[in-house]
């Protein structure tokens, strides 16, 4: 079973992504097409809906919190980078 | 000190940049790190320092301690942060990766815990202080090269060369 963190405590997400069948299929020819992008967006939504249906309210809140924190970090980091460029 | 890097200005002539880069490469190579060195258009030098098992690969690219030395008026800008090993030109792919800020935070934490940024800065300061017991190889007509692990560098222009090179493919100087 793949774990979210490796033996050094580092987030394992890059390995999970590069070994994921969806990523492998998209990157097989080295080109990302409109169709592949749309299909991946739909697969993401379907996966989130499935996750929601499997979880109770407490679990849903925990997942929402984790996704929110990560999204906030991603958005804030890119604003920080833009800020740095404008200095 | 930046959020994800150590940044400072060293009060020294920019002409010391190649010697400082030599020393940093030398010190890390002695500890088994892989070194990648790139000359910048600005006259500065980028050094990537990595080691298997310590730094993490992200989307197939190895992360590294990236040290940048750039001329700043009559001083030297020193920056040590997390970079991509041997792929300085395409960090954008990583930057757009959703989890990159998390990984950046974790990898930078490891670098700081191990004082790798301080080690690079100390090497730079030692060269500037001139009390390092290390002298930059003569860059006159008898040009030499420096070998760090599997890599070899021309000490005249700093270009990275194959280990068996006899002449620098960048400046044409013979290598000893």
PDB file of C-alpha atoms in Angstrom:
ATOM      1  CA  UNK A   1       0.000   0.000   0.000  1.00  0.00           C
ATOM      2  CA  UNK A   2       1.273   3.450  -0.884  1.00  0.00           C
ATOM      3  CA  UNK A   3       1.583   5.807   2.049  1.00  0.00           C
ATOM      4  CA  UNK A   4       1.083   9.556   2.058  1.00  0.00           C
ATOM      5  CA  UNK A   5       4.448  10.197   3.762  1.00  0.00           C
ATOM      6  CA  UNK A   6       7.769   8.429   3.124  1.00  0.00           C
ATOM      7  CA  UNK A   7      10.261   7.113   5.706  1.00  0.00           C
ATOM      8  CA  UNK A   8      11.735  10.632   6.080  1.00  0.00           C
ATOM      9  CA  UNK A   9       8.328  12.112   6.768  1.00  0.00           C
ATOM     10  CA  UNK A  10       8.245  13.830   3.355  1.00  0.00           C
ATOM     11  CA  UNK A  11       4.970  13.981   1.454  1.00  0.00           C
ATOM     12  CA  UNK A  12       4.977  11.128  -1.052  1.00  0.00           C
ATOM     13  CA  UNK A  13       2.583  12.794  -3.467  1.00  0.00           C
ATOM     14  CA  UNK A  14       5.071  13.258  -6.355  1.00  0.00           C
ATOM     15  CA  UNK A  15       5.792   9.502  -6.401  1.00  0.00           C
ATOM     16  CA  UNK A  16       2.086   8.722  -6.148  1.00  0.00           C
ATOM     17  CA  UNK A  17       1.357  11.074  -9.061  1.00  0.00           C
ATOM     18  CA  UNK A  18       4.122   9.774 -11.350  1.00  0.00           C
ATOM     19  CA  UNK A  19       3.106   6.144 -10.684  1.00  0.00           C
ATOM     20  CA  UNK A  20      -0.619   6.791 -11.097  1.00  0.00           C
ATOM     21  CA  UNK A  21      -2.220   5.147 -14.168  1.00  0.00           C
ATOM     22  CA  UNK A  22      -3.958   8.425 -15.118  1.00  0.00           C
ATOM     23  CA  UNK A  23      -0.672  10.360 -15.148  1.00  0.00           C
ATOM     24  CA  UNK A  24       1.137   7.578 -17.002  1.00  0.00           C
ATOM     25  CA  UNK A  25      -1.595   7.462 -19.661  1.00  0.00           C
ATOM     26  CA  UNK A  26      -1.622  11.249 -20.113  1.00  0.00           C
ATOM     27  CA  UNK A  27       2.170  11.541 -20.290  1.00  0.00           C
ATOM     28  CA  UNK A  28       2.756   8.415 -22.390  1.00  0.00           C
ATOM     29  CA  UNK A  29       3.324  10.389 -25.600  1.00  0.00           C
ATOM     30  CA  UNK A  30       4.746  13.428 -23.783  1.00  0.00           C
ATOM     31  CA  UNK A  31       1.903  15.677 -24.962  1.00  0.00           C
ATOM     32  CA  UNK A  32      -1.122  16.768 -22.924  1.00  0.00           C
ATOM     33  CA  UNK A  33      -4.197  17.184 -25.120  1.00  0.00           C
ATOM     34  CA  UNK A  34      -7.442  19.097 -24.495  1.00  0.00           C
ATOM     35  CA  UNK A  35      -9.294  15.797 -24.306  1.00  0.00           C
ATOM     36  CA  UNK A  36      -6.883  14.325 -21.734  1.00  0.00           C
ATOM     37  CA  UNK A  37      -7.167  17.427 -19.574  1.00  0.00           C
ATOM     38  CA  UNK A  38     -10.986  17.396 -19.709  1.00  0.00           C
ATOM     39  CA  UNK A  39     -11.113  13.649 -18.961  1.00  0.00           C
ATOM     40  CA  UNK A  40      -8.768  14.115 -15.974  1.00  0.00           C
ATOM     41  CA  UNK A  41     -10.872  16.988 -14.608  1.00  0.00           C
ATOM     42  CA  UNK A  42     -13.975  14.783 -14.867  1.00  0.00           C
ATOM     43  CA  UNK A  43     -12.165  11.857 -13.231  1.00  0.00           C
ATOM     44  CA  UNK A  44     -11.159  14.169 -10.357  1.00  0.00           C
ATOM     45  CA  UNK A  45     -14.745  15.324  -9.794  1.00  0.00           C
ATOM     46  CA  UNK A  46     -16.021  11.728  -9.949  1.00  0.00           C
ATOM     47  CA  UNK A  47     -13.368  10.648  -7.442  1.00  0.00           C
ATOM     48  CA  UNK A  48     -14.275  13.452  -5.018  1.00  0.00           C
ATOM     49  CA  UNK A  49     -17.980  12.582  -5.289  1.00  0.00           C
ATOM     50  CA  UNK A  50     -17.218   8.929  -4.596  1.00  0.00           C
ATOM     51  CA  UNK A  51     -15.106   9.912  -1.597  1.00  0.00           C
ATOM     52  CA  UNK A  52     -17.917  12.089  -0.277  1.00  0.00           C
ATOM     53  CA  UNK A  53     -20.423   9.240  -0.548  1.00  0.00           C
ATOM     54  CA  UNK A  54     -18.114   6.885   1.374  1.00  0.00           C
ATOM     55  CA  UNK A  55     -17.436   9.214   4.309  1.00  0.00           C
ATOM     56  CA  UNK A  56     -19.491  10.207   7.289  1.00  0.00           C
ATOM     57  CA  UNK A  57     -19.878  13.861   8.212  1.00  0.00           C
ATOM     58  CA  UNK A  58     -16.791  13.971  10.464  1.00  0.00           C
ATOM     59  CA  UNK A  59     -14.599  12.329   7.813  1.00  0.00           C
ATOM     60  CA  UNK A  60     -15.980  14.675   5.143  1.00  0.00           C
ATOM     61  CA  UNK A  61     -15.069  17.658   7.307  1.00  0.00           C
ATOM     62  CA  UNK A  62     -11.525  16.327   7.836  1.00  0.00           C
ATOM     63  CA  UNK A  63     -11.027  15.783   4.097  1.00  0.00           C
ATOM     64  CA  UNK A  64     -12.482  19.200   3.298  1.00  0.00           C
ATOM     65  CA  UNK A  65     -10.138  20.781   5.841  1.00  0.00           C
ATOM     66  CA  UNK A  66      -7.052  19.031   4.379  1.00  0.00           C
ATOM     67  CA  UNK A  67      -7.938  19.957   0.795  1.00  0.00           C
ATOM     68  CA  UNK A  68      -8.723  23.527   1.862  1.00  0.00           C
ATOM     69  CA  UNK A  69      -5.432  23.982   3.753  1.00  0.00           C
ATOM     70  CA  UNK A  70      -3.459  22.646   0.794  1.00  0.00           C
ATOM     71  CA  UNK A  71      -5.360  24.841  -1.658  1.00  0.00           C
ATOM     72  CA  UNK A  72      -4.811  27.906   0.531  1.00  0.00           C
ATOM     73  CA  UNK A  73      -1.079  27.145   0.671  1.00  0.00           C
ATOM     74  CA  UNK A  74      -0.921  26.687  -3.100  1.00  0.00           C
ATOM     75  CA  UNK A  75      -2.777  29.956  -3.748  1.00  0.00           C
ATOM     76  CA  UNK A  76      -0.801  31.890  -1.126  1.00  0.00           C
ATOM     77  CA  UNK A  77       2.515  30.535  -2.418  1.00  0.00           C
ATOM     78  CA  UNK A  78       1.760  31.680  -5.948  1.00  0.00           C
ATOM     79  CA  UNK A  79       0.657  35.101  -4.720  1.00  0.00           C
ATOM     80  CA  UNK A  80       3.922  35.275  -2.770  1.00  0.00           C
ATOM     81  CA  UNK A  81       5.875  34.440  -5.923  1.00  0.00           C
ATOM     82  CA  UNK A  82       3.984  37.102  -7.906  1.00  0.00           C
ATOM     83  CA  UNK A  83       4.605  39.625  -5.129  1.00  0.00           C
ATOM     84  CA  UNK A  84       8.313  38.808  -5.325  1.00  0.00           C
ATOM     85  CA  UNK A  85       8.340  39.374  -9.093  1.00  0.00           C
ATOM     86  CA  UNK A  86       6.701  42.799  -8.650  1.00  0.00           C
ATOM     87  CA  UNK A  87       9.264  43.987  -6.067  1.00  0.00           C
TER      88      UNK A  87
ATOM     89  CA  UNK B   1      16.923  34.995   5.806  1.00  0.00           C
ATOM     90  CA  UNK B   2      14.077  34.373   3.368  1.00  0.00           C
ATOM     91  CA  UNK B   3      11.076  32.125   3.882  1.00  0.00           C
ATOM     92  CA  UNK B   4      12.417  29.248   1.828  1.00  0.00           C
ATOM     93  CA  UNK B   5      16.020  30.315   1.370  1.00  0.00           C
ATOM     94  CA  UNK B   6      19.022  31.835   3.067  1.00  0.00           C
ATOM     95  CA  UNK B   7      19.858  35.096   1.388  1.00  0.00           C
ATOM     96  CA  UNK B   8      22.644  37.489   2.245  1.00  0.00           C
ATOM     97  CA  UNK B   9      25.092  39.932   0.713  1.00  0.00           C
ATOM     98  CA  UNK B  10      28.761  39.155   1.148  1.00  0.00           C
ATOM     99  CA  UNK B  11      31.078  42.160   1.356  1.00  0.00           C
ATOM    100  CA  UNK B  12      33.673  40.985  -1.146  1.00  0.00           C
ATOM    101  CA  UNK B  13      34.737  41.556  -4.716  1.00  0.00           C
ATOM    102  CA  UNK B  14      32.638  39.692  -7.308  1.00  0.00           C
ATOM    103  CA  UNK B  15      35.956  38.470  -8.739  1.00  0.00           C
ATOM    104  CA  UNK B  16      35.952  35.972  -5.825  1.00  0.00           C
ATOM    105  CA  UNK B  17      32.797  34.254  -7.112  1.00  0.00           C
ATOM    106  CA  UNK B  18      34.645  31.467  -9.020  1.00  0.00           C
ATOM    107  CA  UNK B  19      36.894  30.756  -6.019  1.00  0.00           C
ATOM    108  CA  UNK B  20      33.902  30.650  -3.679  1.00  0.00           C
ATOM    109  CA  UNK B  21      32.070  28.313  -6.073  1.00  0.00           C
ATOM    110  CA  UNK B  22      35.166  26.086  -6.235  1.00  0.00           C
ATOM    111  CA  UNK B  23      35.306  25.890  -2.473  1.00  0.00           C
ATOM    112  CA  UNK B  24      31.598  25.119  -2.052  1.00  0.00           C
ATOM    113  CA  UNK B  25      31.777  22.398  -4.748  1.00  0.00           C
ATOM    114  CA  UNK B  26      34.922  20.981  -3.154  1.00  0.00           C
ATOM    115  CA  UNK B  27      33.502  20.872   0.369  1.00  0.00           C
ATOM    116  CA  UNK B  28      30.229  19.199  -0.636  1.00  0.00           C
ATOM    117  CA  UNK B  29      31.935  16.763  -3.059  1.00  0.00           C
ATOM    118  CA  UNK B  30      34.153  15.591  -0.190  1.00  0.00           C
ATOM    119  CA  UNK B  31      30.988  14.528   1.625  1.00  0.00           C
ATOM    120  CA  UNK B  32      29.719  12.542  -1.349  1.00  0.00           C
ATOM    121  CA  UNK B  33      27.238  15.044  -2.747  1.00  0.00           C
ATOM    122  CA  UNK B  34      26.606  15.253  -6.488  1.00  0.00           C
ATOM    123  CA  UNK B  35      27.437  18.697  -7.816  1.00  0.00           C
ATOM    124  CA  UNK B  36      26.140  20.549 -10.839  1.00  0.00           C
ATOM    125  CA  UNK B  37      27.548  23.956 -11.673  1.00  0.00           C
ATOM    126  CA  UNK B  38      26.218  26.463 -14.220  1.00  0.00           C
ATOM    127  CA  UNK B  39      27.625  29.819 -15.231  1.00  0.00           C
ATOM    128  CA  UNK B  40      24.989  32.550 -15.414  1.00  0.00           C
ATOM    129  CA  UNK B  41      24.724  35.348 -17.981  1.00  0.00           C
ATOM    130  CA  UNK B  42      25.038  37.838 -15.112  1.00  0.00           C
ATOM    131  CA  UNK B  43      28.536  36.602 -14.313  1.00  0.00           C
ATOM    132  CA  UNK B  44      27.221  34.648 -11.372  1.00  0.00           C
ATOM    133  CA  UNK B  45      27.293  30.905 -10.748  1.00  0.00           C
ATOM    134  CA  UNK B  46      24.535  28.440  -9.858  1.00  0.00           C
ATOM    135  CA  UNK B  47      25.518  25.337  -7.909  1.00  0.00           C
ATOM    136  CA  UNK B  48      23.141  22.427  -7.311  1.00  0.00           C
ATOM    137  CA  UNK B  49      24.073  20.031  -4.541  1.00  0.00           C
ATOM    138  CA  UNK B  50      22.169  16.791  -4.106  1.00  0.00           C
ATOM    139  CA  UNK B  51      22.521  13.321  -2.605  1.00  0.00           C
ATOM    140  CA  UNK B  52      20.410  10.228  -3.141  1.00  0.00           C
ATOM    141  CA  UNK B  53      18.146   9.432  -0.211  1.00  0.00           C
ATOM    142  CA  UNK B  54      18.330  12.925   1.258  1.00  0.00           C
ATOM    143  CA  UNK B  55      16.694  15.049  -1.401  1.00  0.00           C
ATOM    144  CA  UNK B  56      13.418  13.958  -2.931  1.00  0.00           C
ATOM    145  CA  UNK B  57      12.612  13.535  -6.614  1.00  0.00           C
ATOM    146  CA  UNK B  58       9.586  15.572  -7.668  1.00  0.00           C
ATOM    147  CA  UNK B  59       7.822  14.566 -10.885  1.00  0.00           C
ATOM    148  CA  UNK B  60      10.950  12.703 -11.932  1.00  0.00           C
ATOM    149  CA  UNK B  61      13.334  15.611 -11.273  1.00  0.00           C
ATOM    150  CA  UNK B  62      15.814  15.567  -8.422  1.00  0.00           C
ATOM    151  CA  UNK B  63      15.557  18.374  -5.907  1.00  0.00           C
ATOM    152  CA  UNK B  64      18.736  19.903  -4.561  1.00  0.00           C
ATOM    153  CA  UNK B  65      20.254  22.596  -2.425  1.00  0.00           C
ATOM    154  CA  UNK B  66      20.655  25.349  -5.000  1.00  0.00           C
ATOM    155  CA  UNK B  67      23.300  27.945  -4.248  1.00  0.00           C
ATOM    156  CA  UNK B  68      23.429  31.089  -6.365  1.00  0.00           C
ATOM    157  CA  UNK B  69      26.306  33.547  -6.305  1.00  0.00           C
ATOM    158  CA  UNK B  70      25.749  36.769  -8.238  1.00  0.00           C
ATOM    159  CA  UNK B  71      27.727  39.998  -8.562  1.00  0.00           C
ATOM    160  CA  UNK B  72      26.004  42.928  -6.816  1.00  0.00           C
ATOM    161  CA  UNK B  73      27.866  46.219  -7.365  1.00  0.00           C
ATOM    162  CA  UNK B  74      31.045  45.649  -5.361  1.00  0.00           C
ATOM    163  CA  UNK B  75      29.624  42.761  -3.381  1.00  0.00           C
ATOM    164  CA  UNK B  76      28.390  39.209  -3.882  1.00  0.00           C
ATOM    165  CA  UNK B  77      24.770  38.124  -3.546  1.00  0.00           C
ATOM    166  CA  UNK B  78      24.531  34.706  -1.864  1.00  0.00           C
ATOM    167  CA  UNK B  79      21.331  32.677  -1.949  1.00  0.00           C
ATOM    168  CA  UNK B  80      20.797  29.069  -0.854  1.00  0.00           C
ATOM    169  CA  UNK B  81      17.410  27.461  -1.401  1.00  0.00           C
ATOM    170  CA  UNK B  82      15.641  24.434  -2.813  1.00  0.00           C
ATOM    171  CA  UNK B  83      16.132  23.933  -6.543  1.00  0.00           C
ATOM    172  CA  UNK B  84      16.101  21.266  -9.213  1.00  0.00           C
ATOM    173  CA  UNK B  85      19.270  19.319  -9.876  1.00  0.00           C
ATOM    174  CA  UNK B  86      20.632  19.797 -13.386  1.00  0.00           C
ATOM    175  CA  UNK B  87      17.370  21.258 -14.648  1.00  0.00           C
ATOM    176  CA  UNK B  88      17.687  24.915 -13.767  1.00  0.00           C
ATOM    177  CA  UNK B  89      15.802  26.027 -16.884  1.00  0.00           C
ATOM    178  CA  UNK B  90      12.524  24.226 -16.247  1.00  0.00           C
ATOM    179  CA  UNK B  91      11.495  24.777 -12.630  1.00  0.00           C
ATOM    180  CA  UNK B  92       8.084  26.013 -13.835  1.00  0.00           C
ATOM    181  CA  UNK B  93       6.689  22.474 -14.115  1.00  0.00           C
ATOM    182  CA  UNK B  94       7.478  21.940 -10.454  1.00  0.00           C
ATOM    183  CA  UNK B  95       6.231  25.367  -9.407  1.00  0.00           C
ATOM    184  CA  UNK B  96       2.817  24.583 -10.892  1.00  0.00           C
ATOM    185  CA  UNK B  97       2.610  21.242  -9.107  1.00  0.00           C
ATOM    186  CA  UNK B  98      -0.153  21.422  -6.492  1.00  0.00           C
ATOM    187  CA  UNK B  99       1.923  19.837  -3.731  1.00  0.00           C
ATOM    188  CA  UNK B 100       5.125  21.771  -4.451  1.00  0.00           C
ATOM    189  CA  UNK B 101       4.702  24.322  -1.626  1.00  0.00           C
ATOM    190  CA  UNK B 102       4.336  21.441   0.871  1.00  0.00           C
ATOM    191  CA  UNK B 103       7.371  19.603  -0.490  1.00  0.00           C
ATOM    192  CA  UNK B 104       9.352  22.843  -0.668  1.00  0.00           C
ATOM    193  CA  UNK B 105       8.624  23.484   3.016  1.00  0.00           C
ATOM    194  CA  UNK B 106       9.618  19.946   4.005  1.00  0.00           C
ATOM    195  CA  UNK B 107      12.804  19.806   1.898  1.00  0.00           C
ATOM    196  CA  UNK B 108      13.878  23.272   3.063  1.00  0.00           C
ATOM    197  CA  UNK B 109      13.284  22.083   6.640  1.00  0.00           C
ATOM    198  CA  UNK B 110      15.654  19.149   6.072  1.00  0.00           C
ATOM    199  CA  UNK B 111      18.301  21.450   4.587  1.00  0.00           C
ATOM    200  CA  UNK B 112      18.079  23.758   7.594  1.00  0.00           C
ATOM    201  CA  UNK B 113      18.102  20.897  10.101  1.00  0.00           C
ATOM    202  CA  UNK B 114      21.302  19.629   8.504  1.00  0.00           C
ATOM    203  CA  UNK B 115      22.740  23.155   8.305  1.00  0.00           C
ATOM    204  CA  UNK B 116      23.559  22.669   4.624  1.00  0.00           C
ATOM    205  CA  UNK B 117      22.773  26.320   3.879  1.00  0.00           C
ATOM    206  CA  UNK B 118      25.045  27.416   6.733  1.00  0.00           C
ATOM    207  CA  UNK B 119      27.768  25.072   5.497  1.00  0.00           C
ATOM    208  CA  UNK B 120      27.692  26.690   2.029  1.00  0.00           C
ATOM    209  CA  UNK B 121      27.692  30.157   3.556  1.00  0.00           C
ATOM    210  CA  UNK B 122      30.600  29.263   5.845  1.00  0.00           C
ATOM    211  CA  UNK B 123      32.611  28.039   2.831  1.00  0.00           C
ATOM    212  CA  UNK B 124      31.964  31.339   1.056  1.00  0.00           C
ATOM    213  CA  UNK B 125      32.970  33.353   4.125  1.00  0.00           C
ATOM    214  CA  UNK B 126      36.120  31.266   4.563  1.00  0.00           C
ATOM    215  CA  UNK B 127      37.272  32.098   1.034  1.00  0.00           C
ATOM    216  CA  UNK B 128      36.558  35.770   1.651  1.00  0.00           C
ATOM    217  CA  UNK B 129      38.407  35.747   4.952  1.00  0.00           C
ATOM    218  CA  UNK B 130      41.352  34.130   3.169  1.00  0.00           C
ATOM    219  CA  UNK B 131      42.040  31.832   6.089  1.00  0.00           C
ATOM    220  CA  UNK B 132      40.629  28.710   4.527  1.00  0.00           C
ATOM    221  CA  UNK B 133      43.780  26.821   3.645  1.00  0.00           C
ATOM    222  CA  UNK B 134      42.348  26.550   0.165  1.00  0.00           C
ATOM    223  CA  UNK B 135      43.735  28.317  -2.849  1.00  0.00           C
ATOM    224  CA  UNK B 136      41.993  28.595  -6.148  1.00  0.00           C
ATOM    225  CA  UNK B 137      43.977  26.829  -8.861  1.00  0.00           C
ATOM    226  CA  UNK B 138      46.076  29.074 -11.077  1.00  0.00           C
ATOM    227  CA  UNK B 139      43.906  30.313 -13.926  1.00  0.00           C
ATOM    228  CA  UNK B 140      46.773  31.555 -16.074  1.00  0.00           C
ATOM    229  CA  UNK B 141      48.086  29.820 -19.157  1.00  0.00           C
ATOM    230  CA  UNK B 142      48.547  26.529 -17.335  1.00  0.00           C
ATOM    231  CA  UNK B 143      44.813  26.005 -17.011  1.00  0.00           C
ATOM    232  CA  UNK B 144      43.614  23.236 -14.759  1.00  0.00           C
ATOM    233  CA  UNK B 145      40.351  21.529 -14.143  1.00  0.00           C
ATOM    234  CA  UNK B 146      38.728  20.515 -10.927  1.00  0.00           C
ATOM    235  CA  UNK B 147      37.006  17.170 -10.458  1.00  0.00           C
ATOM    236  CA  UNK B 148      34.053  16.844  -8.080  1.00  0.00           C
ATOM    237  CA  UNK B 149      32.756  13.276  -7.982  1.00  0.00           C
ATOM    238  CA  UNK B 150      31.699  12.369 -11.515  1.00  0.00           C
ATOM    239  CA  UNK B 151      31.823  15.979 -12.752  1.00  0.00           C
ATOM    240  CA  UNK B 152      34.832  17.974 -13.937  1.00  0.00           C
ATOM    241  CA  UNK B 153      35.060  21.720 -14.339  1.00  0.00           C
ATOM    242  CA  UNK B 154      37.374  24.018 -16.243  1.00  0.00           C
ATOM    243  CA  UNK B 155      38.921  26.409 -13.733  1.00  0.00           C
ATOM    244  CA  UNK B 156      39.439  29.015 -16.458  1.00  0.00           C
ATOM    245  CA  UNK B 157      35.783  29.483 -17.413  1.00  0.00           C
ATOM    246  CA  UNK B 158      33.956  27.149 -15.014  1.00  0.00           C
ATOM    247  CA  UNK B 159      32.304  25.028 -17.739  1.00  0.00           C
ATOM    248  CA  UNK B 160      31.256  21.504 -16.732  1.00  0.00           C
ATOM    249  CA  UNK B 161      33.098  18.913 -18.799  1.00  0.00           C
ATOM    250  CA  UNK B 162      33.191  15.136 -19.307  1.00  0.00           C
ATOM    251  CA  UNK B 163      35.531  13.408 -16.854  1.00  0.00           C
ATOM    252  CA  UNK B 164      37.921  12.397 -19.676  1.00  0.00           C
ATOM    253  CA  UNK B 165      38.045  15.817 -21.409  1.00  0.00           C
ATOM    254  CA  UNK B 166      41.538  17.039 -22.339  1.00  0.00           C
ATOM    255  CA  UNK B 167      40.434  20.474 -23.482  1.00  0.00           C
ATOM    256  CA  UNK B 168      37.624  22.726 -22.355  1.00  0.00           C
ATOM    257  CA  UNK B 169      34.870  22.640 -24.976  1.00  0.00           C
ATOM    258  CA  UNK B 170      33.762  26.119 -23.890  1.00  0.00           C
ATOM    259  CA  UNK B 171      36.958  28.186 -23.820  1.00  0.00           C
ATOM    260  CA  UNK B 172      39.381  25.773 -25.502  1.00  0.00           C
ATOM    261  CA  UNK B 173      41.941  25.802 -22.692  1.00  0.00           C
ATOM    262  CA  UNK B 174      43.940  22.612 -22.155  1.00  0.00           C
ATOM    263  CA  UNK B 175      43.127  20.718 -18.960  1.00  0.00           C
ATOM    264  CA  UNK B 176      45.730  19.163 -16.718  1.00  0.00           C
TER     265      UNK B 176
END
